[in-house]
């Protein structure tokens, strides 16, 4: 009789412990699913609020006069170089001129902040800008006649999400927005 009593005393806590683990695990999985569902909804809402190419219209209006002057200068350079029949340096000189133009006409970091704020539909004062880095990017060279494009890479946090935004430094065009949680 004492042997059966010991078995019952041993099995009872074991069964209760196993049930507790199963119930706790189920509640944890349910809570995690709810958390993930909330995060997915938050990211989806953020993507729906993203406005691509927000700075494009104002940049085009501001640069209309400048674009005419730049294209004339570029044509003059091409005509003088084509008269020399020196095509390899032709391409190199044209690329150098484009590179110099981009840095001279580039938007300021403050203008980029307002473009990003408008793109992610969040007031600028509610955004924590982690990185605003100007650089030349080869990934967009095909859109820029084979010349690396001068861009701003921006990392910002807002609304509990982290945004990675790429903006054309000259036109202000939003090229890419990625959202992480």
Short mmCIF file of N, CA and C in Angstrom, two decimals:
data_model
loop_
_atom_site.label_atom_id
_atom_site.label_comp_id
_atom_site.label_asym_id
_atom_site.label_seq_id
_atom_site.Cartn_x
_atom_site.Cartn_y
_atom_site.Cartn_z
N UNK A 1 0.81 -1.19 0.00
CA UNK A 1 0.00 0.00 0.00
C UNK A 1 0.86 1.26 0.00
N UNK A 2 1.93 1.23 0.69
CA UNK A 2 2.81 2.39 0.70
C UNK A 2 3.43 2.63 -0.67
N UNK A 3 3.61 1.54 -1.43
CA UNK A 3 4.19 1.68 -2.76
C UNK A 3 3.23 2.40 -3.71
N UNK A 4 1.97 2.10 -3.68
CA UNK A 4 1.00 2.78 -4.54
C UNK A 4 0.84 4.22 -4.12
N UNK A 5 0.97 4.52 -2.87
CA UNK A 5 0.87 5.89 -2.39
C UNK A 5 2.04 6.72 -2.92
N UNK A 6 3.22 6.12 -2.96
CA UNK A 6 4.38 6.83 -3.47
C UNK A 6 4.22 7.13 -4.97
N UNK A 7 3.70 6.18 -5.70
CA UNK A 7 3.49 6.40 -7.13
C UNK A 7 2.53 7.55 -7.36
N UNK A 8 1.49 7.60 -6.62
CA UNK A 8 0.52 8.69 -6.77
C UNK A 8 1.15 10.02 -6.38
N UNK A 9 1.93 10.05 -5.36
CA UNK A 9 2.58 11.29 -4.94
C UNK A 9 3.61 11.75 -5.97
N UNK A 10 4.21 10.83 -6.66
CA UNK A 10 5.19 11.17 -7.67
C UNK A 10 4.53 11.63 -8.98
N UNK A 11 3.44 10.96 -9.39
CA UNK A 11 2.77 11.27 -10.65
C UNK A 11 1.98 12.57 -10.59
N UNK A 12 1.38 12.84 -9.46
CA UNK A 12 0.53 14.02 -9.34
C UNK A 12 1.31 15.32 -9.64
N UNK A 13 2.44 15.59 -8.99
CA UNK A 13 3.18 16.82 -9.31
C UNK A 13 3.71 16.81 -10.75
N UNK A 14 4.06 15.66 -11.25
CA UNK A 14 4.56 15.56 -12.62
C UNK A 14 3.47 15.94 -13.63
N UNK A 15 2.30 15.44 -13.44
CA UNK A 15 1.17 15.76 -14.32
C UNK A 15 0.80 17.24 -14.21
N UNK A 16 0.74 17.75 -13.01
CA UNK A 16 0.42 19.17 -12.81
C UNK A 16 1.48 20.05 -13.46
N UNK A 17 2.75 19.70 -13.31
CA UNK A 17 3.83 20.47 -13.93
C UNK A 17 3.75 20.45 -15.44
N UNK A 18 3.47 19.30 -16.01
CA UNK A 18 3.35 19.19 -17.46
C UNK A 18 2.19 20.02 -17.98
N UNK A 19 1.06 19.98 -17.28
CA UNK A 19 -0.10 20.80 -17.68
C UNK A 19 0.23 22.29 -17.58
N UNK A 20 0.94 22.67 -16.54
CA UNK A 20 1.31 24.08 -16.39
C UNK A 20 2.20 24.54 -17.54
N UNK A 21 3.13 23.69 -17.95
CA UNK A 21 4.02 24.04 -19.07
C UNK A 21 3.22 24.17 -20.36
N UNK A 22 2.30 23.26 -20.60
CA UNK A 22 1.49 23.30 -21.82
C UNK A 22 0.63 24.56 -21.83
N UNK A 23 -0.02 24.86 -20.73
CA UNK A 23 -0.89 26.05 -20.66
C UNK A 23 -0.07 27.32 -20.82
N UNK A 24 1.05 27.40 -20.12
CA UNK A 24 1.90 28.59 -20.21
C UNK A 24 2.44 28.75 -21.63
N UNK A 25 2.87 27.66 -22.25
CA UNK A 25 3.36 27.73 -23.62
C UNK A 25 2.28 28.18 -24.58
N UNK A 26 1.07 27.69 -24.40
CA UNK A 26 -0.04 28.09 -25.26
C UNK A 26 -0.36 29.56 -25.12
N UNK A 27 -0.36 30.05 -23.88
CA UNK A 27 -0.63 31.47 -23.64
C UNK A 27 0.48 32.32 -24.23
N UNK A 28 1.74 31.86 -24.09
CA UNK A 28 2.87 32.60 -24.66
C UNK A 28 2.79 32.66 -26.18
N UNK A 29 2.44 31.55 -26.79
CA UNK A 29 2.32 31.53 -28.25
C UNK A 29 1.19 32.44 -28.72
N UNK A 30 0.09 32.42 -27.99
CA UNK A 30 -1.04 33.29 -28.33
C UNK A 30 -0.64 34.77 -28.20
N UNK A 31 0.05 35.10 -27.11
CA UNK A 31 0.48 36.48 -26.91
C UNK A 31 1.46 36.91 -27.99
N UNK A 32 2.38 36.03 -28.36
CA UNK A 32 3.34 36.35 -29.41
C UNK A 32 2.64 36.56 -30.75
N UNK A 33 1.66 35.72 -31.07
CA UNK A 33 0.90 35.89 -32.30
C UNK A 33 0.18 37.23 -32.33
N UNK A 34 -0.40 37.62 -31.20
CA UNK A 34 -1.08 38.92 -31.13
C UNK A 34 -0.08 40.06 -31.32
N UNK A 35 1.11 39.92 -30.71
CA UNK A 35 2.15 40.94 -30.85
C UNK A 35 2.57 41.05 -32.32
N UNK A 36 2.84 39.93 -32.97
CA UNK A 36 3.25 39.93 -34.37
C UNK A 36 2.15 40.52 -35.26
N UNK A 37 0.92 40.19 -34.97
CA UNK A 37 -0.21 40.72 -35.74
C UNK A 37 -0.26 42.24 -35.61
N UNK A 38 -0.04 42.73 -34.41
CA UNK A 38 -0.03 44.18 -34.19
C UNK A 38 1.12 44.85 -34.92
N UNK A 39 2.30 44.22 -34.90
CA UNK A 39 3.45 44.78 -35.60
C UNK A 39 3.21 44.78 -37.11
N UNK A 40 2.65 43.70 -37.65
CA UNK A 40 2.34 43.66 -39.09
C UNK A 40 1.37 44.76 -39.47
N UNK A 41 0.36 44.96 -38.63
CA UNK A 41 -0.63 46.02 -38.91
C UNK A 41 0.04 47.40 -38.87
N UNK A 42 0.94 47.58 -37.91
CA UNK A 42 1.64 48.86 -37.78
C UNK A 42 2.51 49.13 -39.01
N UNK A 43 3.23 48.11 -39.47
CA UNK A 43 4.09 48.27 -40.65
C UNK A 43 3.25 48.49 -41.90
N UNK A 44 2.16 47.76 -42.03
CA UNK A 44 1.29 47.94 -43.20
C UNK A 44 0.71 49.35 -43.23
N UNK A 45 0.31 49.85 -42.06
CA UNK A 45 -0.21 51.22 -41.99
C UNK A 45 0.87 52.23 -42.35
N UNK A 46 2.09 51.99 -41.88
CA UNK A 46 3.19 52.90 -42.20
C UNK A 46 3.47 52.91 -43.69
N UNK A 47 3.47 51.74 -44.33
CA UNK A 47 3.68 51.68 -45.78
C UNK A 47 2.55 52.38 -46.53
N UNK A 48 1.34 52.28 -46.02
CA UNK A 48 0.23 52.95 -46.70
C UNK A 48 0.34 54.47 -46.59
N UNK A 49 1.05 54.95 -45.57
CA UNK A 49 1.24 56.38 -45.40
C UNK A 49 2.46 56.92 -46.15
N UNK A 50 3.30 56.05 -46.70
CA UNK A 50 4.49 56.49 -47.41
C UNK A 50 4.09 57.16 -48.71
N UNK A 51 4.68 58.31 -48.94
CA UNK A 51 4.43 59.07 -50.16
C UNK A 51 5.73 59.14 -50.94
N UNK A 52 5.79 58.44 -52.05
CA UNK A 52 7.00 58.45 -52.87
C UNK A 52 7.04 59.71 -53.72
N UNK A 53 8.26 60.18 -53.95
CA UNK A 53 8.53 61.33 -54.82
C UNK A 53 7.85 62.60 -54.36
N UNK A 54 7.84 62.83 -53.05
CA UNK A 54 7.18 64.01 -52.52
C UNK A 54 7.90 65.29 -52.89
N UNK A 55 9.22 65.27 -53.00
CA UNK A 55 9.97 66.47 -53.32
C UNK A 55 10.13 66.70 -54.80
N UNK A 56 9.58 65.83 -55.62
CA UNK A 56 9.80 65.89 -57.05
C UNK A 56 9.20 67.15 -57.68
N UNK A 57 7.98 67.49 -57.34
CA UNK A 57 7.31 68.65 -57.96
C UNK A 57 8.03 69.95 -57.64
N UNK A 58 8.34 70.18 -56.36
CA UNK A 58 8.98 71.44 -55.99
C UNK A 58 10.39 71.50 -56.56
N UNK A 59 11.09 70.37 -56.62
CA UNK A 59 12.44 70.37 -57.18
C UNK A 59 12.40 70.69 -58.66
N UNK A 60 11.42 70.17 -59.38
CA UNK A 60 11.33 70.46 -60.80
C UNK A 60 11.03 71.93 -61.03
N UNK A 61 10.15 72.50 -60.22
CA UNK A 61 9.82 73.91 -60.39
C UNK A 61 11.02 74.80 -60.07
N UNK A 62 11.78 74.46 -59.04
CA UNK A 62 12.93 75.28 -58.66
C UNK A 62 14.09 75.14 -59.63
N UNK A 63 14.24 74.00 -60.26
CA UNK A 63 15.40 73.76 -61.11
C UNK A 63 15.13 73.92 -62.60
N UNK A 64 13.95 74.39 -63.00
CA UNK A 64 13.67 74.52 -64.43
C UNK A 64 14.66 75.44 -65.12
N UNK A 65 14.93 76.58 -64.56
CA UNK A 65 15.90 77.50 -65.15
C UNK A 65 17.30 76.92 -65.10
N UNK A 66 17.66 76.28 -64.01
CA UNK A 66 18.99 75.71 -63.88
C UNK A 66 19.20 74.56 -64.86
N UNK A 67 18.18 73.77 -65.11
CA UNK A 67 18.33 72.63 -66.01
C UNK A 67 18.63 73.10 -67.43
N UNK A 68 18.00 74.19 -67.85
CA UNK A 68 18.26 74.70 -69.19
C UNK A 68 19.71 75.15 -69.31
N UNK A 69 20.20 75.85 -68.28
CA UNK A 69 21.58 76.32 -68.32
C UNK A 69 22.54 75.15 -68.31
N UNK A 70 22.28 74.16 -67.49
CA UNK A 70 23.17 73.01 -67.39
C UNK A 70 23.19 72.21 -68.67
N UNK A 71 22.02 72.06 -69.29
CA UNK A 71 22.01 71.28 -70.53
C UNK A 71 22.76 72.03 -71.63
N UNK A 72 22.68 73.36 -71.65
CA UNK A 72 23.43 74.11 -72.64
C UNK A 72 24.92 73.96 -72.41
N UNK A 73 25.33 74.04 -71.14
CA UNK A 73 26.74 73.87 -70.83
C UNK A 73 27.21 72.48 -71.23
N UNK A 74 26.40 71.48 -70.97
CA UNK A 74 26.76 70.11 -71.33
C UNK A 74 26.87 69.96 -72.84
N UNK A 75 25.96 70.60 -73.60
CA UNK A 75 26.01 70.51 -75.06
C UNK A 75 27.27 71.18 -75.59
N UNK A 76 27.60 72.35 -75.00
CA UNK A 76 28.80 73.04 -75.47
C UNK A 76 30.03 72.19 -75.23
N UNK A 77 30.09 71.55 -74.08
CA UNK A 77 31.24 70.69 -73.78
C UNK A 77 31.29 69.51 -74.72
N UNK A 78 30.15 68.95 -75.07
CA UNK A 78 30.13 67.81 -75.97
C UNK A 78 30.54 68.23 -77.37
N UNK A 79 30.08 69.41 -77.82
CA UNK A 79 30.43 69.86 -79.16
C UNK A 79 31.92 70.11 -79.28
N UNK A 80 32.51 70.77 -78.28
CA UNK A 80 33.93 71.05 -78.35
C UNK A 80 34.74 69.77 -78.28
N UNK A 81 34.30 68.81 -77.47
CA UNK A 81 35.03 67.55 -77.39
C UNK A 81 34.84 66.71 -78.64
N UNK A 82 33.66 66.76 -79.24
CA UNK A 82 33.44 65.96 -80.44
C UNK A 82 34.24 66.53 -81.61
N UNK A 83 34.53 67.81 -81.61
CA UNK A 83 35.36 68.38 -82.65
C UNK A 83 36.78 67.84 -82.55
N UNK A 84 37.21 67.53 -81.32
CA UNK A 84 38.55 66.99 -81.14
C UNK A 84 38.59 65.50 -81.44
N UNK A 85 37.42 64.86 -81.63
CA UNK A 85 37.32 63.43 -81.89
C UNK A 85 38.04 62.61 -80.83
N UNK A 86 37.93 63.01 -79.59
CA UNK A 86 38.56 62.30 -78.47
C UNK A 86 37.46 61.72 -77.61
N UNK A 87 36.87 60.62 -78.03
CA UNK A 87 35.67 60.10 -77.38
C UNK A 87 35.90 59.55 -75.99
N UNK A 88 36.95 58.79 -75.67
CA UNK A 88 37.09 58.28 -74.32
C UNK A 88 37.16 59.39 -73.27
N UNK A 89 37.91 60.44 -73.51
CA UNK A 89 37.96 61.52 -72.53
C UNK A 89 36.64 62.29 -72.52
N UNK A 90 35.95 62.26 -73.65
CA UNK A 90 34.63 62.86 -73.77
C UNK A 90 33.70 62.33 -72.68
N UNK A 91 33.63 61.03 -72.59
CA UNK A 91 32.74 60.40 -71.62
C UNK A 91 33.22 60.72 -70.21
N UNK A 92 34.52 60.66 -70.00
CA UNK A 92 35.06 60.93 -68.67
C UNK A 92 34.80 62.37 -68.25
N UNK A 93 35.01 63.34 -69.14
CA UNK A 93 34.76 64.74 -68.80
C UNK A 93 33.29 64.98 -68.52
N UNK A 94 32.40 64.35 -69.30
CA UNK A 94 30.97 64.51 -69.09
C UNK A 94 30.58 63.95 -67.72
N UNK A 95 31.13 62.79 -67.35
CA UNK A 95 30.83 62.21 -66.05
C UNK A 95 31.32 63.10 -64.92
N UNK A 96 32.50 63.67 -65.07
CA UNK A 96 33.02 64.57 -64.03
C UNK A 96 32.15 65.81 -63.89
N UNK A 97 31.68 66.35 -65.03
CA UNK A 97 30.81 67.52 -64.96
C UNK A 97 29.51 67.19 -64.25
N UNK A 98 28.92 66.02 -64.55
CA UNK A 98 27.68 65.62 -63.89
C UNK A 98 27.90 65.46 -62.39
N UNK A 99 29.01 64.88 -62.00
CA UNK A 99 29.30 64.67 -60.59
C UNK A 99 29.43 66.01 -59.88
N UNK A 100 30.13 66.96 -60.50
CA UNK A 100 30.29 68.27 -59.87
C UNK A 100 28.95 69.01 -59.80
N UNK A 101 28.14 68.90 -60.84
CA UNK A 101 26.83 69.56 -60.81
C UNK A 101 25.99 69.03 -59.67
N UNK A 102 25.98 67.72 -59.48
CA UNK A 102 25.15 67.13 -58.44
C UNK A 102 25.51 67.64 -57.06
N UNK A 103 26.79 67.74 -56.74
CA UNK A 103 27.16 68.20 -55.41
C UNK A 103 26.88 69.67 -55.22
N UNK A 104 26.96 70.46 -56.26
CA UNK A 104 26.69 71.90 -56.14
C UNK A 104 25.19 72.17 -55.98
N UNK A 105 24.35 71.39 -56.64
CA UNK A 105 22.91 71.61 -56.59
C UNK A 105 22.21 70.74 -55.56
N UNK A 106 22.97 70.04 -54.73
CA UNK A 106 22.39 69.10 -53.77
C UNK A 106 21.59 69.83 -52.70
N UNK A 107 20.58 69.16 -52.23
CA UNK A 107 19.74 69.69 -51.16
C UNK A 107 20.49 69.60 -49.84
N UNK A 108 20.14 70.46 -48.92
CA UNK A 108 20.77 70.46 -47.60
C UNK A 108 20.17 69.34 -46.75
N UNK A 109 20.88 68.92 -45.71
CA UNK A 109 20.32 67.90 -44.81
C UNK A 109 18.97 68.32 -44.21
N UNK A 110 18.78 69.61 -43.95
CA UNK A 110 17.49 70.07 -43.41
C UNK A 110 16.37 69.88 -44.42
N UNK A 111 16.64 70.14 -45.70
CA UNK A 111 15.63 69.90 -46.74
C UNK A 111 15.32 68.41 -46.85
N UNK A 112 16.34 67.59 -46.72
CA UNK A 112 16.14 66.13 -46.78
C UNK A 112 15.29 65.68 -45.60
N UNK A 113 15.49 66.26 -44.43
CA UNK A 113 14.66 65.92 -43.26
C UNK A 113 13.20 66.20 -43.53
N UNK A 114 12.89 67.34 -44.13
CA UNK A 114 11.49 67.67 -44.39
C UNK A 114 10.91 66.77 -45.48
N UNK A 115 11.73 66.38 -46.46
CA UNK A 115 11.26 65.46 -47.51
C UNK A 115 10.94 64.10 -46.90
N UNK A 116 11.81 63.61 -46.02
CA UNK A 116 11.58 62.31 -45.37
C UNK A 116 10.35 62.38 -44.48
N UNK A 117 10.18 63.47 -43.75
CA UNK A 117 9.01 63.64 -42.88
C UNK A 117 7.73 63.59 -43.70
N UNK A 118 7.74 64.25 -44.84
CA UNK A 118 6.56 64.23 -45.71
C UNK A 118 6.36 62.84 -46.31
N UNK A 119 7.45 62.16 -46.64
CA UNK A 119 7.35 60.84 -47.25
C UNK A 119 6.75 59.81 -46.30
N UNK A 120 7.10 59.90 -45.01
CA UNK A 120 6.56 58.91 -44.07
C UNK A 120 5.35 59.44 -43.31
N UNK A 121 4.84 60.56 -43.74
CA UNK A 121 3.62 61.15 -43.18
C UNK A 121 3.68 61.31 -41.67
N UNK A 122 4.78 61.86 -41.20
CA UNK A 122 4.99 62.09 -39.77
C UNK A 122 5.59 63.48 -39.60
N UNK A 123 5.12 64.25 -38.62
CA UNK A 123 5.74 65.56 -38.39
C UNK A 123 7.23 65.42 -38.08
N UNK A 124 8.01 66.36 -38.58
CA UNK A 124 9.47 66.29 -38.45
C UNK A 124 9.93 66.25 -36.99
N UNK A 125 9.24 66.95 -36.10
CA UNK A 125 9.64 66.97 -34.70
C UNK A 125 9.40 65.63 -34.00
N UNK A 126 8.59 64.75 -34.59
CA UNK A 126 8.32 63.43 -34.02
C UNK A 126 9.25 62.35 -34.56
N UNK A 127 10.22 62.74 -35.37
CA UNK A 127 11.13 61.78 -36.00
C UNK A 127 12.51 61.92 -35.37
N UNK A 128 13.12 60.78 -35.02
CA UNK A 128 14.49 60.75 -34.52
C UNK A 128 15.38 60.33 -35.69
N UNK A 129 16.11 61.29 -36.26
CA UNK A 129 16.99 61.01 -37.39
C UNK A 129 18.29 60.44 -36.85
N UNK A 130 18.58 59.20 -37.22
CA UNK A 130 19.78 58.52 -36.75
C UNK A 130 20.95 58.81 -37.68
N UNK A 131 20.69 58.77 -38.99
CA UNK A 131 21.76 58.98 -39.96
C UNK A 131 21.21 59.70 -41.18
N UNK A 132 21.93 60.74 -41.60
CA UNK A 132 21.65 61.40 -42.88
C UNK A 132 23.00 61.51 -43.58
N UNK A 133 23.23 60.60 -44.52
CA UNK A 133 24.56 60.46 -45.11
C UNK A 133 24.50 60.65 -46.63
N UNK A 134 25.18 61.70 -47.14
CA UNK A 134 25.24 61.85 -48.60
C UNK A 134 26.33 60.95 -49.18
N UNK A 135 26.05 60.36 -50.32
CA UNK A 135 27.05 59.51 -50.97
C UNK A 135 26.66 59.27 -52.43
N UNK A 136 27.62 58.78 -53.20
CA UNK A 136 27.35 58.38 -54.58
C UNK A 136 26.98 56.92 -54.58
N UNK A 137 25.91 56.57 -55.30
CA UNK A 137 25.41 55.20 -55.31
C UNK A 137 25.40 54.67 -56.73
N UNK A 138 26.11 53.57 -56.95
CA UNK A 138 26.17 52.94 -58.27
C UNK A 138 24.87 52.22 -58.62
N UNK A 139 24.06 51.84 -57.62
CA UNK A 139 22.83 51.10 -57.88
C UNK A 139 21.86 51.88 -58.77
N UNK A 140 21.95 53.20 -58.76
CA UNK A 140 21.03 54.03 -59.54
C UNK A 140 21.71 54.62 -60.78
N UNK A 141 22.85 54.09 -61.18
CA UNK A 141 23.60 54.63 -62.32
C UNK A 141 22.81 54.51 -63.62
N UNK A 142 22.04 53.45 -63.77
CA UNK A 142 21.27 53.27 -65.01
C UNK A 142 20.24 54.39 -65.18
N UNK A 143 19.72 54.91 -64.10
CA UNK A 143 18.75 56.00 -64.16
C UNK A 143 19.44 57.34 -64.40
N UNK A 144 20.77 57.38 -64.26
CA UNK A 144 21.52 58.63 -64.33
C UNK A 144 22.57 58.58 -65.44
N UNK A 145 22.21 58.01 -66.58
CA UNK A 145 23.09 57.93 -67.75
C UNK A 145 24.43 57.28 -67.43
N UNK A 146 24.42 56.26 -66.60
CA UNK A 146 25.64 55.53 -66.28
C UNK A 146 26.53 56.16 -65.24
N UNK A 147 26.14 57.31 -64.74
CA UNK A 147 26.93 58.01 -63.72
C UNK A 147 26.35 57.67 -62.35
N UNK A 148 27.21 57.37 -61.35
CA UNK A 148 26.67 57.13 -60.00
C UNK A 148 25.82 58.31 -59.53
N UNK A 149 24.70 58.00 -58.92
CA UNK A 149 23.76 59.02 -58.49
C UNK A 149 24.13 59.52 -57.10
N UNK A 150 24.06 60.83 -56.91
CA UNK A 150 24.33 61.44 -55.60
C UNK A 150 23.04 61.37 -54.79
N UNK A 151 23.09 60.63 -53.68
CA UNK A 151 21.89 60.39 -52.87
C UNK A 151 22.16 60.69 -51.40
N UNK A 152 21.07 60.75 -50.65
CA UNK A 152 21.15 60.76 -49.19
C UNK A 152 20.57 59.45 -48.69
N UNK A 153 21.33 58.74 -47.85
CA UNK A 153 20.81 57.57 -47.14
C UNK A 153 20.38 58.07 -45.77
N UNK A 154 19.13 57.84 -45.43
CA UNK A 154 18.57 58.34 -44.17
C UNK A 154 18.04 57.17 -43.35
N UNK A 155 18.44 57.12 -42.09
CA UNK A 155 17.86 56.19 -41.13
C UNK A 155 17.14 57.04 -40.09
N UNK A 156 15.88 56.70 -39.84
CA UNK A 156 15.07 57.49 -38.90
C UNK A 156 14.16 56.56 -38.12
N UNK A 157 13.80 56.98 -36.92
CA UNK A 157 12.85 56.24 -36.10
C UNK A 157 11.65 57.15 -35.82
N UNK A 158 10.47 56.56 -36.02
CA UNK A 158 9.23 57.28 -35.75
C UNK A 158 8.11 56.27 -35.59
N UNK A 159 7.17 56.57 -34.75
CA UNK A 159 5.98 55.72 -34.56
C UNK A 159 6.34 54.29 -34.17
N UNK A 160 7.46 54.10 -33.45
CA UNK A 160 7.87 52.78 -33.03
C UNK A 160 8.47 51.94 -34.14
N UNK A 161 8.77 52.54 -35.29
CA UNK A 161 9.34 51.82 -36.43
C UNK A 161 10.64 52.47 -36.87
N UNK A 162 11.47 51.71 -37.56
CA UNK A 162 12.70 52.26 -38.12
C UNK A 162 12.57 52.33 -39.63
N UNK A 163 12.86 53.49 -40.18
CA UNK A 163 12.73 53.73 -41.62
C UNK A 163 14.12 53.88 -42.23
N UNK A 164 14.34 53.21 -43.36
CA UNK A 164 15.52 53.41 -44.19
C UNK A 164 15.03 54.04 -45.48
N UNK A 165 15.45 55.29 -45.72
CA UNK A 165 14.95 56.05 -46.87
C UNK A 165 16.13 56.47 -47.73
N UNK A 166 15.97 56.36 -49.05
CA UNK A 166 16.98 56.82 -49.99
C UNK A 166 16.34 57.95 -50.80
N UNK A 167 17.01 59.12 -50.81
CA UNK A 167 16.50 60.31 -51.49
C UNK A 167 17.55 60.82 -52.47
N UNK A 168 17.12 61.15 -53.69
CA UNK A 168 18.01 61.78 -54.66
C UNK A 168 18.42 63.13 -54.11
N UNK A 169 19.72 63.36 -53.98
CA UNK A 169 20.23 64.57 -53.33
C UNK A 169 19.97 65.83 -54.14
N UNK A 170 19.79 65.70 -55.44
CA UNK A 170 19.59 66.88 -56.28
C UNK A 170 18.11 67.18 -56.46
N UNK A 171 17.33 66.19 -56.88
CA UNK A 171 15.92 66.43 -57.18
C UNK A 171 15.02 66.33 -55.95
N UNK A 172 15.47 65.62 -54.91
CA UNK A 172 14.63 65.42 -53.73
C UNK A 172 13.65 64.27 -53.91
N UNK A 173 13.80 63.50 -54.97
CA UNK A 173 12.91 62.38 -55.26
C UNK A 173 13.20 61.23 -54.28
N UNK A 174 12.14 60.68 -53.68
CA UNK A 174 12.28 59.54 -52.78
C UNK A 174 12.43 58.30 -53.64
N UNK A 175 13.57 57.63 -53.52
CA UNK A 175 13.87 56.48 -54.37
C UNK A 175 13.48 55.16 -53.71
N UNK A 176 13.57 55.09 -52.38
CA UNK A 176 13.30 53.83 -51.70
C UNK A 176 12.94 54.10 -50.25
N UNK A 177 11.97 53.34 -49.74
CA UNK A 177 11.59 53.39 -48.33
C UNK A 177 11.45 51.95 -47.85
N UNK A 178 12.19 51.62 -46.79
CA UNK A 178 12.06 50.32 -46.14
C UNK A 178 11.70 50.57 -44.69
N UNK A 179 10.83 49.72 -44.16
CA UNK A 179 10.37 49.88 -42.79
C UNK A 179 10.69 48.62 -42.00
N UNK A 180 11.34 48.79 -40.86
CA UNK A 180 11.64 47.69 -39.94
C UNK A 180 10.95 47.98 -38.62
N UNK A 181 10.71 46.91 -37.84
CA UNK A 181 10.11 47.16 -36.53
C UNK A 181 11.08 46.88 -35.43
#
